[in-house]
Amino acid sequence: MDRREFLKTLAAAGALVTVKSNGMMDVMASTLPSDSQATAADSNADLAAVMNGEPAAMLEAAMKELGGIGRFIKKGDKIVIKPNIGWDRTPELAGNTNPDLLAALIKMCQDAGAAEIKVFDHTCDNWSRCYDHSGIEAAVKKAGATMVYAHEQSSYERVDIPNAKTLKSAQVHKAIIECDKWINVPVLKNHGGALMTCAMKNHMGIVWDRRAFHSRGLHQCIADICTYKPAVLHIVDAYRTVATNGPQGRSASDVVLTKALFASPDIVAVDTAAGKFFTQINKNIKFEDIEHIPDGQKLGLGTMDLESINVKRVRL
Amino acid sequence: MLRKIRTAVAIAVIAILTFGFIDFAGVLDNPLLQKIQFGPALLSLSAVTLVCLIAATLIFGRLYCSVICPLGIFQDFFNWLSRKFDKKKKFGYKPEQPWLRWGVLTVLVIAWLCGFTFLVGLVEPYSAYGRMADELFRPVYLFGNNLLAAICEKFGNYSFFKVAISLKSITAFVVAILTLLVIGHFSYHYGRTWCNTICPIGTLLGFFSRFSLFKMRIDANKCNHCLACQRKCKAYCIDSVSQKIDYSRCVDCFDCIDACRQKAISYSPIKSKDISRFQASADSVDESKRQFLKSTLVIAALAPAALEAKVTGVKDTRVPMSPPGSVSHKNLLNHCTACHLCVSKCPSHVLKPAGMEYGLGGIMQPVMKFDDGYCNYDCNLCSQVCPAGAIKPLTVEQKHSTQPGRVVFNKNICVVNVNRTSCGACAEHCPVQAIHMVPFEGGLTIPETTPDLCVGCGGCEFICPVKAVHIEGNPIHLEAKAPEQDTGIQTTDFDFGF
């Protein structure tokens, strides 16, 4: 009996979420402050940028500016945290999201009363080596969250992406489909093809067939997948940044200790901020060439105009 | 008692050895039992293993065939099964077939010298069992695991993970099925006949076991010629009437000791009384010695000609890539008996049994293919497990500078060139930037290759949506150059930037 009820609830929740994500206007409304929110928004930043701290401290500072994690998740929510665990690299080589940052975020979500926290990524390198060597599996388990596997096609389900321009459907990981809310935690890096990988590019880890992205126009497909079920919050780990030879980096000489973190519910704004930050570090890359960011704005995912939103800059 | 100990040890050995092949989770990554198999040890000329095994045979007889050889133990299982269904099953005495045994061995040696290692691998018992374990038992084990993982996942438990089950090679699968049928049939009906007619290791060890210190010995005073031992002997080597045992075929299963109600058979060192019997067996030794010499001469005469006629060239336009550590196609060809331990251990499912890629002689030997994954930059597992010296041990650092193949880029079909859209999937996957993106039209970037840096991992080939990049194997592996470190375009002078 219990399970049946659980399944019903799940189906209902799923339907609700689907309906919600269908309306492009809802996306706009949730990411851009409307008039009614204006008074509250005065105190809560739309985008927090923090520098010169350790990952956990920078997260804390950023969330304080954004109004606390409670603004994004509610008690009893089933949460997915989606880091970048793409490569068989140790934390020092910054190929993946910083495990300390994830541990701190998990703790925050637990304190906010999250009923369930799952963490996964569809890795590029062999998944078990990535989960292990990135230090993420250990950090997540230690923090008391669940590490979910994403290396098998059976973990994915085909979904429609009605607001997409090119990628009208994709096989998305069930954890994302079934969760109440998810938090996107990319690591900022150079990328040979997309020039920069950050919050939008990190969505490639929720889908099964990535080759389709590459063959059908990488930038547009990246923007398209972001419309499927927007994450409630994007936290960019820029503690260490692969500045050149990304996204793997060949050695520690490609990595710059940048000690920064950007957080926002607006994916386009957060990638814009991260992109402008990144193009200072690798001056060979022009911000204008990172096409998926304007593509995302065109789809109504958020704004590139950082002047129009409440940006808080914090130095620790 | 001896028989029970033998059975227990054999079951433990085959269980551990099989687990080494089906274990996908890396619990048993350095399988010891695979390293003491006679066939691979012979091809890799690992003196210590060979000396130990031969010495053991000279002392204890062909105990190897009963407790170390997985195919031998596997056959005993069928024999046991047949007795469950047919309680009255009887064996009898049959004379040795020296021409067949030594003939097969001779053909195999010639085949090996001519580069048809495939034939050797086909009947080499450990490898034949390994292929069955990898091709047939492993999928069953994975299926069970996946079922368990699926059930656990339903209850929100992610302790188990699913593993893809795929057919690695039709050839290897068919060969494994045929091996199972042939071995199953032979052992169900005829006990250890395979071991004493076809098996090259059986023939070789049989040569030594004639002289072994410990032997089954029939006490003429106690024996009443009841034939009980002979009927039980799955090697057909006891002649109860004349009280003689062909020690070249006895595999030390100890079944006869338990079968004898008179307690006339014992497993003991040589006694002076037995001189006449030793003499008798010495006659046959001489005969087989002569045969061995003859065969050797024939081989010596034929080898140079055969080597000339060796299969040359690879039919496919693409040069296959042998695993890092295999040194060259030739080294692989000379040593690999296709036991598929490396194939089963490869965590990325890159190693596959070859079809005709290496030519006729190299059928079923491991070849790198990037359909299901690519070689992990920091993984050297295949080189660590190979028992035959076909893949020589590499440290991770050595692997980083080994080039089993080189990248080839076809700009004409690259999506950046054809569609004018961004991609870079190949460069993204390259661990050494042997493919890197360089400015193209507009803000686009297009791949450029530096093949000297390439380690042949196949990441680029695996991910390329249109197969505009692929790896061409090096028949003799080369050295991969170390990438230069450049930090020129980075800066540590930055602020928020917006």
PDB file of N, CA and C in Angstrom, chain A residues 3 49 51 87 118 124-127 129 146-149 151-152 154 191-193 211 214-215 218-219 244-245 247-248 250-251 253-254 256 258 262 273 276-277 280-281 283-284 313-315, chain B residues 155 158 160-164 347-348 374 376 378-379 415 419 421-425 428-433 437 443 445 462-463 465 483-487 489-491 494-498:
ATOM      1  N   ARG A   3       3.879   1.637  -0.921  1.00  0.00           N
ATOM      2  CA  ARG A   3       4.655   1.862  -2.125  1.00  0.00           C
ATOM      3  C   ARG A   3       3.769   2.443  -3.218  1.00  0.00           C
ATOM      4  N   ALA A  49      29.031  36.673  -6.185  1.00  0.00           N
ATOM      5  CA  ALA A  49      30.387  36.313  -6.632  1.00  0.00           C
ATOM      6  C   ALA A  49      31.321  36.481  -5.444  1.00  0.00           C
ATOM      7  N   MET A  51      35.317  35.787  -3.795  1.00  0.00           N
ATOM      8  CA  MET A  51      36.721  35.484  -4.095  1.00  0.00           C
ATOM      9  C   MET A  51      37.549  35.349  -2.833  1.00  0.00           C
ATOM     10  N   TRP A  87      36.163  13.479 -15.476  1.00  0.00           N
ATOM     11  CA  TRP A  87      37.488  12.968 -15.824  1.00  0.00           C
ATOM     12  C   TRP A  87      38.167  12.251 -14.683  1.00  0.00           C
ATOM     13  N   LYS A 118      20.753  13.021  -3.880  1.00  0.00           N
ATOM     14  CA  LYS A 118      21.479  12.123  -4.772  1.00  0.00           C
ATOM     15  C   LYS A 118      22.509  12.927  -5.550  1.00  0.00           C
ATOM     16  N   CYS A 124      32.945  11.030 -18.573  1.00  0.00           N
ATOM     17  CA  CYS A 124      33.563  10.741 -19.881  1.00  0.00           C
ATOM     18  C   CYS A 124      34.535   9.582 -19.716  1.00  0.00           C
ATOM     19  N   ASP A 125      35.503   9.739 -18.830  1.00  0.00           N
ATOM     20  CA  ASP A 125      36.415   8.643 -18.530  1.00  0.00           C
ATOM     21  C   ASP A 125      35.640   7.562 -17.777  1.00  0.00           C
ATOM     22  N   ASN A 126      36.278   6.393 -17.616  1.00  0.00           N
ATOM     23  CA  ASN A 126      35.664   5.283 -16.899  1.00  0.00           C
ATOM     24  C   ASN A 126      35.053   5.751 -15.576  1.00  0.00           C
ATOM     25  N   TRP A 127      33.773   5.477 -15.394  1.00  0.00           N
ATOM     26  CA  TRP A 127      33.020   6.094 -14.292  1.00  0.00           C
ATOM     27  C   TRP A 127      33.579   5.780 -12.914  1.00  0.00           C
ATOM     28  N   ARG A 129      36.575   5.041 -11.991  1.00  0.00           N
ATOM     29  CA  ARG A 129      37.826   5.761 -11.750  1.00  0.00           C
ATOM     30  C   ARG A 129      37.552   7.235 -11.474  1.00  0.00           C
ATOM     31  N   THR A 146      23.656  10.183  -1.257  1.00  0.00           N
ATOM     32  CA  THR A 146      23.721   8.945  -2.040  1.00  0.00           C
ATOM     33  C   THR A 146      24.399   9.193  -3.379  1.00  0.00           C
ATOM     34  N   MET A 147      25.397   8.364  -3.667  1.00  0.00           N
ATOM     35  CA  MET A 147      26.066   8.439  -4.963  1.00  0.00           C
ATOM     36  C   MET A 147      25.304   7.524  -5.909  1.00  0.00           C
ATOM     37  N   VAL A 148      24.836   8.062  -7.007  1.00  0.00           N
ATOM     38  CA  VAL A 148      24.031   7.297  -7.949  1.00  0.00           C
ATOM     39  C   VAL A 148      24.861   7.028  -9.202  1.00  0.00           C
ATOM     40  N   TYR A 149      24.631   5.857  -9.830  1.00  0.00           N
ATOM     41  CA  TYR A 149      25.414   5.506 -11.006  1.00  0.00           C
ATOM     42  C   TYR A 149      24.774   6.055 -12.270  1.00  0.00           C
ATOM     43  N   HIS A 151      26.396   5.212 -15.552  1.00  0.00           N
ATOM     44  CA  HIS A 151      27.194   4.675 -16.645  1.00  0.00           C
ATOM     45  C   HIS A 151      26.423   3.706 -17.523  1.00  0.00           C
ATOM     46  N   GLU A 152      25.141   3.477 -17.194  1.00  0.00           N
ATOM     47  CA  GLU A 152      24.354   2.491 -17.916  1.00  0.00           C
ATOM     48  C   GLU A 152      23.156   3.175 -18.552  1.00  0.00           C
ATOM     49  N   SER A 154      20.344   2.145 -19.038  1.00  0.00           N
ATOM     50  CA  SER A 154      19.070   1.862 -18.370  1.00  0.00           C
ATOM     51  C   SER A 154      18.744   2.886 -17.282  1.00  0.00           C
ATOM     52  N   HIS A 191      37.626  24.753 -22.456  1.00  0.00           N
ATOM     53  CA  HIS A 191      37.131  23.615 -23.217  1.00  0.00           C
ATOM     54  C   HIS A 191      37.497  23.803 -24.680  1.00  0.00           C
ATOM     55  N   GLY A 192      38.150  22.798 -25.231  1.00  0.00           N
ATOM     56  CA  GLY A 192      38.635  22.896 -26.605  1.00  0.00           C
ATOM     57  C   GLY A 192      37.551  23.265 -27.603  1.00  0.00           C
ATOM     58  N   GLY A 193      36.357  22.696 -27.437  1.00  0.00           N
ATOM     59  CA  GLY A 193      35.300  22.922 -28.413  1.00  0.00           C
ATOM     60  C   GLY A 193      34.349  24.046 -28.033  1.00  0.00           C
ATOM     61  N   ARG A 211      27.047  12.355 -28.150  1.00  0.00           N
ATOM     62  CA  ARG A 211      27.540  12.525 -29.520  1.00  0.00           C
ATOM     63  C   ARG A 211      26.563  13.364 -30.330  1.00  0.00           C
ATOM     64  N   HIS A 214      27.356  16.932 -30.281  1.00  0.00           N
ATOM     65  CA  HIS A 214      28.499  17.332 -31.098  1.00  0.00           C
ATOM     66  C   HIS A 214      28.160  17.341 -32.579  1.00  0.00           C
ATOM     67  N   SER A 215      27.307  16.393 -32.985  1.00  0.00           N
ATOM     68  CA  SER A 215      27.030  16.319 -34.417  1.00  0.00           C
ATOM     69  C   SER A 215      25.953  17.314 -34.837  1.00  0.00           C
ATOM     70  N   LEU A 218      26.930  21.963 -31.190  1.00  0.00           N
ATOM     71  CA  LEU A 218      27.190  21.861 -29.759  1.00  0.00           C
ATOM     72  C   LEU A 218      26.517  22.981 -28.959  1.00  0.00           C
ATOM     73  N   HIS A 219      26.734  24.222 -29.386  1.00  0.00           N
ATOM     74  CA  HIS A 219      26.257  25.346 -28.580  1.00  0.00           C
ATOM     75  C   HIS A 219      24.731  25.364 -28.438  1.00  0.00           C
ATOM     76  N   THR A 244      43.974  26.290 -19.489  1.00  0.00           N
ATOM     77  CA  THR A 244      44.370  25.911 -20.848  1.00  0.00           C
ATOM     78  C   THR A 244      44.301  24.395 -20.992  1.00  0.00           C
ATOM     79  N   ASN A 245      44.290  23.929 -22.236  1.00  0.00           N
ATOM     80  CA  ASN A 245      44.237  22.494 -22.542  1.00  0.00           C
ATOM     81  C   ASN A 245      43.035  21.803 -21.897  1.00  0.00           C
ATOM     82  N   PRO A 247      39.082  20.332 -21.570  1.00  0.00           N
ATOM     83  CA  PRO A 247      38.608  20.328 -20.179  1.00  0.00           C
ATOM     84  C   PRO A 247      39.380  19.397 -19.230  1.00  0.00           C
ATOM     85  N   GLN A 248      40.336  18.624 -19.758  1.00  0.00           N
ATOM     86  CA  GLN A 248      41.053  17.719 -18.849  1.00  0.00           C
ATOM     87  C   GLN A 248      42.274  18.397 -18.248  1.00  0.00           C
ATOM     88  N   ARG A 250      46.456  18.974 -19.164  1.00  0.00           N
ATOM     89  CA  ARG A 250      47.468  17.926 -19.278  1.00  0.00           C
ATOM     90  C   ARG A 250      48.188  17.701 -17.955  1.00  0.00           C
ATOM     91  N   SER A 251      48.381  18.784 -17.223  1.00  0.00           N
ATOM     92  CA  SER A 251      49.130  18.663 -15.973  1.00  0.00           C
ATOM     93  C   SER A 251      48.760  19.834 -15.068  1.00  0.00           C
ATOM     94  N   SER A 253      50.304  22.376 -14.604  1.00  0.00           N
ATOM     95  CA  SER A 253      50.666  23.681 -15.169  1.00  0.00           C
ATOM     96  C   SER A 253      49.502  24.329 -15.908  1.00  0.00           C
ATOM     97  N   ASP A 254      48.435  23.549 -16.189  1.00  0.00           N
ATOM     98  CA  ASP A 254      47.256  24.125 -16.829  1.00  0.00           C
ATOM     99  C   ASP A 254      46.287  24.713 -15.806  1.00  0.00           C
ATOM    100  N   VAL A 256      45.098  27.041 -12.611  1.00  0.00           N
ATOM    101  CA  VAL A 256      45.368  28.278 -11.872  1.00  0.00           C
ATOM    102  C   VAL A 256      44.532  28.260 -10.595  1.00  0.00           C
ATOM    103  N   THR A 258      42.404  29.951  -8.579  1.00  0.00           N
ATOM    104  CA  THR A 258      41.651  31.195  -8.762  1.00  0.00           C
ATOM    105  C   THR A 258      40.818  31.577  -7.545  1.00  0.00           C
ATOM    106  N   PHE A 262      30.831  31.425  -7.920  1.00  0.00           N
ATOM    107  CA  PHE A 262      29.703  32.218  -8.402  1.00  0.00           C
ATOM    108  C   PHE A 262      28.439  31.416  -8.170  1.00  0.00           C
ATOM    109  N   ALA A 273      28.890  35.731 -15.812  1.00  0.00           N
ATOM    110  CA  ALA A 273      29.848  36.160 -14.795  1.00  0.00           C
ATOM    111  C   ALA A 273      31.101  35.288 -14.844  1.00  0.00           C
ATOM    112  N   LYS A 276      33.167  35.948 -18.010  1.00  0.00           N
ATOM    113  CA  LYS A 276      33.957  37.180 -17.968  1.00  0.00           C
ATOM    114  C   LYS A 276      35.155  37.015 -17.040  1.00  0.00           C
ATOM    115  N   PHE A 277      34.935  36.271 -15.978  1.00  0.00           N
ATOM    116  CA  PHE A 277      36.034  35.965 -15.058  1.00  0.00           C
ATOM    117  C   PHE A 277      37.081  35.114 -15.780  1.00  0.00           C
ATOM    118  N   GLN A 280      39.570  36.545 -18.405  1.00  0.00           N
ATOM    119  CA  GLN A 280      40.725  37.282 -17.887  1.00  0.00           C
ATOM    120  C   GLN A 280      41.912  36.341 -17.707  1.00  0.00           C
ATOM    121  N   ILE A 281      41.595  35.078 -17.380  1.00  0.00           N
ATOM    122  CA  ILE A 281      42.656  34.123 -17.050  1.00  0.00           C
ATOM    123  C   ILE A 281      43.257  33.535 -18.316  1.00  0.00           C
ATOM    124  N   LYS A 283      43.451  34.722 -21.854  1.00  0.00           N
ATOM    125  CA  LYS A 283      43.144  35.912 -22.664  1.00  0.00           C
ATOM    126  C   LYS A 283      42.981  35.573 -24.141  1.00  0.00           C
ATOM    127  N   ASN A 284      43.310  34.315 -24.519  1.00  0.00           N
ATOM    128  CA  ASN A 284      43.147  33.921 -25.920  1.00  0.00           C
ATOM    129  C   ASN A 284      41.685  33.720 -26.291  1.00  0.00           C
ATOM    130  N   ARG A 313      29.201  41.294  -4.840  1.00  0.00           N
ATOM    131  CA  ARG A 313      30.588  40.819  -4.909  1.00  0.00           C
ATOM    132  C   ARG A 313      31.157  40.793  -3.499  1.00  0.00           C
ATOM    133  N   VAL A 314      31.744  39.669  -3.142  1.00  0.00           N
ATOM    134  CA  VAL A 314      32.277  39.524  -1.777  1.00  0.00           C
ATOM    135  C   VAL A 314      33.732  39.090  -1.874  1.00  0.00           C
ATOM    136  N   ARG A 315      34.602  39.748  -1.097  1.00  0.00           N
ATOM    137  CA  ARG A 315      35.990  39.300  -0.983  1.00  0.00           C
ATOM    138  C   ARG A 315      36.218  38.826   0.429  1.00  0.00           C
TER     139      ARG A 315
ATOM    140  N   PHE B 155      14.700  -0.004  -4.263  1.00  0.00           N
ATOM    141  CA  PHE B 155      14.561   0.365  -2.859  1.00  0.00           C
ATOM    142  C   PHE B 155      15.537   1.465  -2.462  1.00  0.00           C
ATOM    143  N   TYR B 158      22.063   1.907  -3.668  1.00  0.00           N
ATOM    144  CA  TYR B 158      22.967   1.966  -4.811  1.00  0.00           C
ATOM    145  C   TYR B 158      24.301   1.272  -4.523  1.00  0.00           C
ATOM    146  N   PHE B 160      25.063  -1.773  -5.337  1.00  0.00           N
ATOM    147  CA  PHE B 160      25.458  -2.569  -6.495  1.00  0.00           C
ATOM    148  C   PHE B 160      25.283  -1.728  -7.750  1.00  0.00           C
ATOM    149  N   PHE B 161      26.100  -1.999  -8.744  1.00  0.00           N
ATOM    150  CA  PHE B 161      25.929  -1.257  -9.981  1.00  0.00           C
ATOM    151  C   PHE B 161      25.829  -2.206 -11.166  1.00  0.00           C
ATOM    152  N   LYS B 162      25.107  -1.739 -12.159  1.00  0.00           N
ATOM    153  CA  LYS B 162      24.912  -2.568 -13.349  1.00  0.00           C
ATOM    154  C   LYS B 162      26.143  -2.503 -14.243  1.00  0.00           C
ATOM    155  N   VAL B 163      26.327  -3.575 -14.995  1.00  0.00           N
ATOM    156  CA  VAL B 163      27.432  -3.623 -15.950  1.00  0.00           C
ATOM    157  C   VAL B 163      26.864  -4.071 -17.290  1.00  0.00           C
ATOM    158  N   ALA B 164      27.280  -3.386 -18.332  1.00  0.00           N
ATOM    159  CA  ALA B 164      26.756  -3.723 -19.652  1.00  0.00           C
ATOM    160  C   ALA B 164      27.186  -5.138 -20.055  1.00  0.00           C
ATOM    161  N   PRO B 347      38.650  -2.626 -17.942  1.00  0.00           N
ATOM    162  CA  PRO B 347      37.502  -1.959 -17.339  1.00  0.00           C
ATOM    163  C   PRO B 347      36.705  -1.119 -18.335  1.00  0.00           C
ATOM    164  N   SER B 348      37.314  -0.801 -19.461  1.00  0.00           N
ATOM    165  CA  SER B 348      36.610   0.058 -20.422  1.00  0.00           C
ATOM    166  C   SER B 348      36.093  -0.721 -21.626  1.00  0.00           C
ATOM    167  N   TYR B 374      37.104   3.685 -24.305  1.00  0.00           N
ATOM    168  CA  TYR B 374      38.476   3.936 -24.716  1.00  0.00           C
ATOM    169  C   TYR B 374      39.397   3.633 -23.546  1.00  0.00           C
ATOM    170  N   ASN B 376      41.745   3.797 -20.565  1.00  0.00           N
ATOM    171  CA  ASN B 376      42.027   4.775 -19.512  1.00  0.00           C
ATOM    172  C   ASN B 376      43.500   5.135 -19.518  1.00  0.00           C
ATOM    173  N   ASP B 378      45.434   6.187 -17.235  1.00  0.00           N
ATOM    174  CA  ASP B 378      46.194   5.736 -16.070  1.00  0.00           C
ATOM    175  C   ASP B 378      45.972   4.267 -15.725  1.00  0.00           C
ATOM    176  N   CYS B 379      45.415   3.493 -16.638  1.00  0.00           N
ATOM    177  CA  CYS B 379      45.142   2.082 -16.342  1.00  0.00           C
ATOM    178  C   CYS B 379      46.170   1.199 -17.037  1.00  0.00           C
ATOM    179  N   VAL B 415      32.799  17.518 -38.343  1.00  0.00           N
ATOM    180  CA  VAL B 415      31.575  18.330 -38.270  1.00  0.00           C
ATOM    181  C   VAL B 415      31.877  19.832 -38.242  1.00  0.00           C
ATOM    182  N   ASN B 419      29.708  21.169 -40.993  1.00  0.00           N
ATOM    183  CA  ASN B 419      28.502  21.874 -40.512  1.00  0.00           C
ATOM    184  C   ASN B 419      28.767  23.290 -40.036  1.00  0.00           C
ATOM    185  N   THR B 421      29.858  24.087 -37.114  1.00  0.00           N
ATOM    186  CA  THR B 421      29.420  24.213 -35.717  1.00  0.00           C
ATOM    187  C   THR B 421      30.567  23.781 -34.814  1.00  0.00           C
ATOM    188  N   SER B 422      30.521  24.187 -33.557  1.00  0.00           N
ATOM    189  CA  SER B 422      31.570  23.814 -32.609  1.00  0.00           C
ATOM    190  C   SER B 422      31.470  22.333 -32.281  1.00  0.00           C
ATOM    191  N   CYS B 423      32.590  21.719 -31.984  1.00  0.00           N
ATOM    192  CA  CYS B 423      32.558  20.334 -31.503  1.00  0.00           C
ATOM    193  C   CYS B 423      33.671  20.159 -30.488  1.00  0.00           C
ATOM    194  N   GLY B 424      34.812  19.697 -30.943  1.00  0.00           N
ATOM    195  CA  GLY B 424      35.951  19.563 -30.015  1.00  0.00           C
ATOM    196  C   GLY B 424      35.871  18.355 -29.112  1.00  0.00           C
ATOM    197  N   ALA B 425      34.953  17.417 -29.414  1.00  0.00           N
ATOM    198  CA  ALA B 425      34.821  16.241 -28.562  1.00  0.00           C
ATOM    199  C   ALA B 425      36.117  15.442 -28.511  1.00  0.00           C
ATOM    200  N   GLU B 428      38.727  17.215 -26.393  1.00  0.00           N
ATOM    201  CA  GLU B 428      38.274  17.132 -25.016  1.00  0.00           C
ATOM    202  C   GLU B 428      38.712  15.816 -24.372  1.00  0.00           C
ATOM    203  N   HIS B 429      38.657  14.736 -25.155  1.00  0.00           N
ATOM    204  CA  HIS B 429      38.969  13.419 -24.607  1.00  0.00           C
ATOM    205  C   HIS B 429      40.452  13.078 -24.653  1.00  0.00           C
ATOM    206  N   CYS B 430      41.239  13.876 -25.342  1.00  0.00           N
ATOM    207  CA  CYS B 430      42.664  13.529 -25.473  1.00  0.00           C
ATOM    208  C   CYS B 430      43.423  13.862 -24.198  1.00  0.00           C
ATOM    209  N   PRO B 431      44.037  12.868 -23.565  1.00  0.00           N
ATOM    210  CA  PRO B 431      44.726  13.130 -22.303  1.00  0.00           C
ATOM    211  C   PRO B 431      46.076  13.818 -22.485  1.00  0.00           C
ATOM    212  N   VAL B 432      46.598  13.830 -23.723  1.00  0.00           N
ATOM    213  CA  VAL B 432      47.932  14.406 -23.933  1.00  0.00           C
ATOM    214  C   VAL B 432      47.935  15.544 -24.946  1.00  0.00           C
ATOM    215  N   GLN B 433      46.732  15.947 -25.369  1.00  0.00           N
ATOM    216  CA  GLN B 433      46.600  17.019 -26.364  1.00  0.00           C
ATOM    217  C   GLN B 433      47.334  16.687 -27.672  1.00  0.00           C
ATOM    218  N   MET B 437      42.509  21.910 -30.257  1.00  0.00           N
ATOM    219  CA  MET B 437      41.688  22.739 -31.121  1.00  0.00           C
ATOM    220  C   MET B 437      42.459  24.004 -31.468  1.00  0.00           C
ATOM    221  N   GLY B 443      34.588  32.272 -34.826  1.00  0.00           N
ATOM    222  CA  GLY B 443      35.104  31.938 -33.503  1.00  0.00           C
ATOM    223  C   GLY B 443      35.302  30.444 -33.328  1.00  0.00           C
ATOM    224  N   THR B 445      36.701  26.531 -33.585  1.00  0.00           N
ATOM    225  CA  THR B 445      38.005  25.869 -33.485  1.00  0.00           C
ATOM    226  C   THR B 445      37.900  24.511 -34.149  1.00  0.00           C
ATOM    227  N   PHE B 462      36.464   7.150 -30.080  1.00  0.00           N
ATOM    228  CA  PHE B 462      35.242   6.734 -29.401  1.00  0.00           C
ATOM    229  C   PHE B 462      34.178   7.826 -29.455  1.00  0.00           C
ATOM    230  N   ILE B 463      34.565   9.063 -29.188  1.00  0.00           N
ATOM    231  CA  ILE B 463      33.568  10.115 -29.011  1.00  0.00           C
ATOM    232  C   ILE B 463      33.206  10.819 -30.312  1.00  0.00           C
ATOM    233  N   PRO B 465      31.551  12.054 -33.323  1.00  0.00           N
ATOM    234  CA  PRO B 465      30.221  11.689 -33.808  1.00  0.00           C
ATOM    235  C   PRO B 465      30.213  11.210 -35.256  1.00  0.00           C
ATOM    236  N   PRO B 483      54.458  15.536 -23.710  1.00  0.00           N
ATOM    237  CA  PRO B 483      53.992  16.856 -24.135  1.00  0.00           C
ATOM    238  C   PRO B 483      54.794  17.978 -23.476  1.00  0.00           C
ATOM    239  N   GLU B 484      54.993  19.052 -24.242  1.00  0.00           N
ATOM    240  CA  GLU B 484      55.683  20.211 -23.657  1.00  0.00           C
ATOM    241  C   GLU B 484      54.733  20.971 -22.753  1.00  0.00           C
ATOM    242  N   GLN B 485      55.278  21.570 -21.739  1.00  0.00           N
ATOM    243  CA  GLN B 485      54.453  22.362 -20.822  1.00  0.00           C
ATOM    244  C   GLN B 485      54.436  23.808 -21.303  1.00  0.00           C
ATOM    245  N   ASP B 486      53.233  24.318 -21.570  1.00  0.00           N
ATOM    246  CA  ASP B 486      53.171  25.734 -21.933  1.00  0.00           C
ATOM    247  C   ASP B 486      52.172  26.454 -21.031  1.00  0.00           C
ATOM    248  N   THR B 487      52.622  27.526 -20.452  1.00  0.00           N
ATOM    249  CA  THR B 487      51.747  28.273 -19.559  1.00  0.00           C
ATOM    250  C   THR B 487      51.663  29.719 -20.025  1.00  0.00           C
ATOM    251  N   ILE B 489      49.793  31.507 -22.018  1.00  0.00           N
ATOM    252  CA  ILE B 489      48.612  32.346 -22.148  1.00  0.00           C
ATOM    253  C   ILE B 489      47.822  32.457 -20.846  1.00  0.00           C
ATOM    254  N   GLN B 490      48.349  31.894 -19.783  1.00  0.00           N
ATOM    255  CA  GLN B 490      47.649  32.027 -18.507  1.00  0.00           C
ATOM    256  C   GLN B 490      48.132  33.257 -17.771  1.00  0.00           C
ATOM    257  N   THR B 491      47.319  33.691 -16.854  1.00  0.00           N
ATOM    258  CA  THR B 491      47.744  34.796 -16.018  1.00  0.00           C
ATOM    259  C   THR B 491      47.198  34.605 -14.622  1.00  0.00           C
ATOM    260  N   PHE B 494      44.086  38.806 -12.061  1.00  0.00           N
ATOM    261  CA  PHE B 494      42.666  38.863 -12.426  1.00  0.00           C
ATOM    262  C   PHE B 494      41.830  39.356 -11.254  1.00  0.00           C
ATOM    263  N   ASP B 495      40.622  39.791 -11.625  1.00  0.00           N
ATOM    264  CA  ASP B 495      39.663  40.248 -10.617  1.00  0.00           C
ATOM    265  C   ASP B 495      38.327  39.565 -10.927  1.00  0.00           C
ATOM    266  N   PHE B 496      37.207  40.116 -10.468  1.00  0.00           N
ATOM    267  CA  PHE B 496      35.916  39.507 -10.806  1.00  0.00           C
ATOM    268  C   PHE B 496      35.716  39.474 -12.315  1.00  0.00           C
ATOM    269  N   GLY B 497      36.126  40.544 -12.969  1.00  0.00           N
ATOM    270  CA  GLY B 497      36.034  40.537 -14.427  1.00  0.00           C
ATOM    271  C   GLY B 497      34.723  41.073 -14.977  1.00  0.00           C
ATOM    272  N   PHE B 498      33.821  41.491 -14.085  1.00  0.00           N
ATOM    273  CA  PHE B 498      32.537  42.054 -14.540  1.00  0.00           C
ATOM    274  C   PHE B 498      32.055  43.081 -13.538  1.00  0.00           C
TER     275      PHE B 498
END
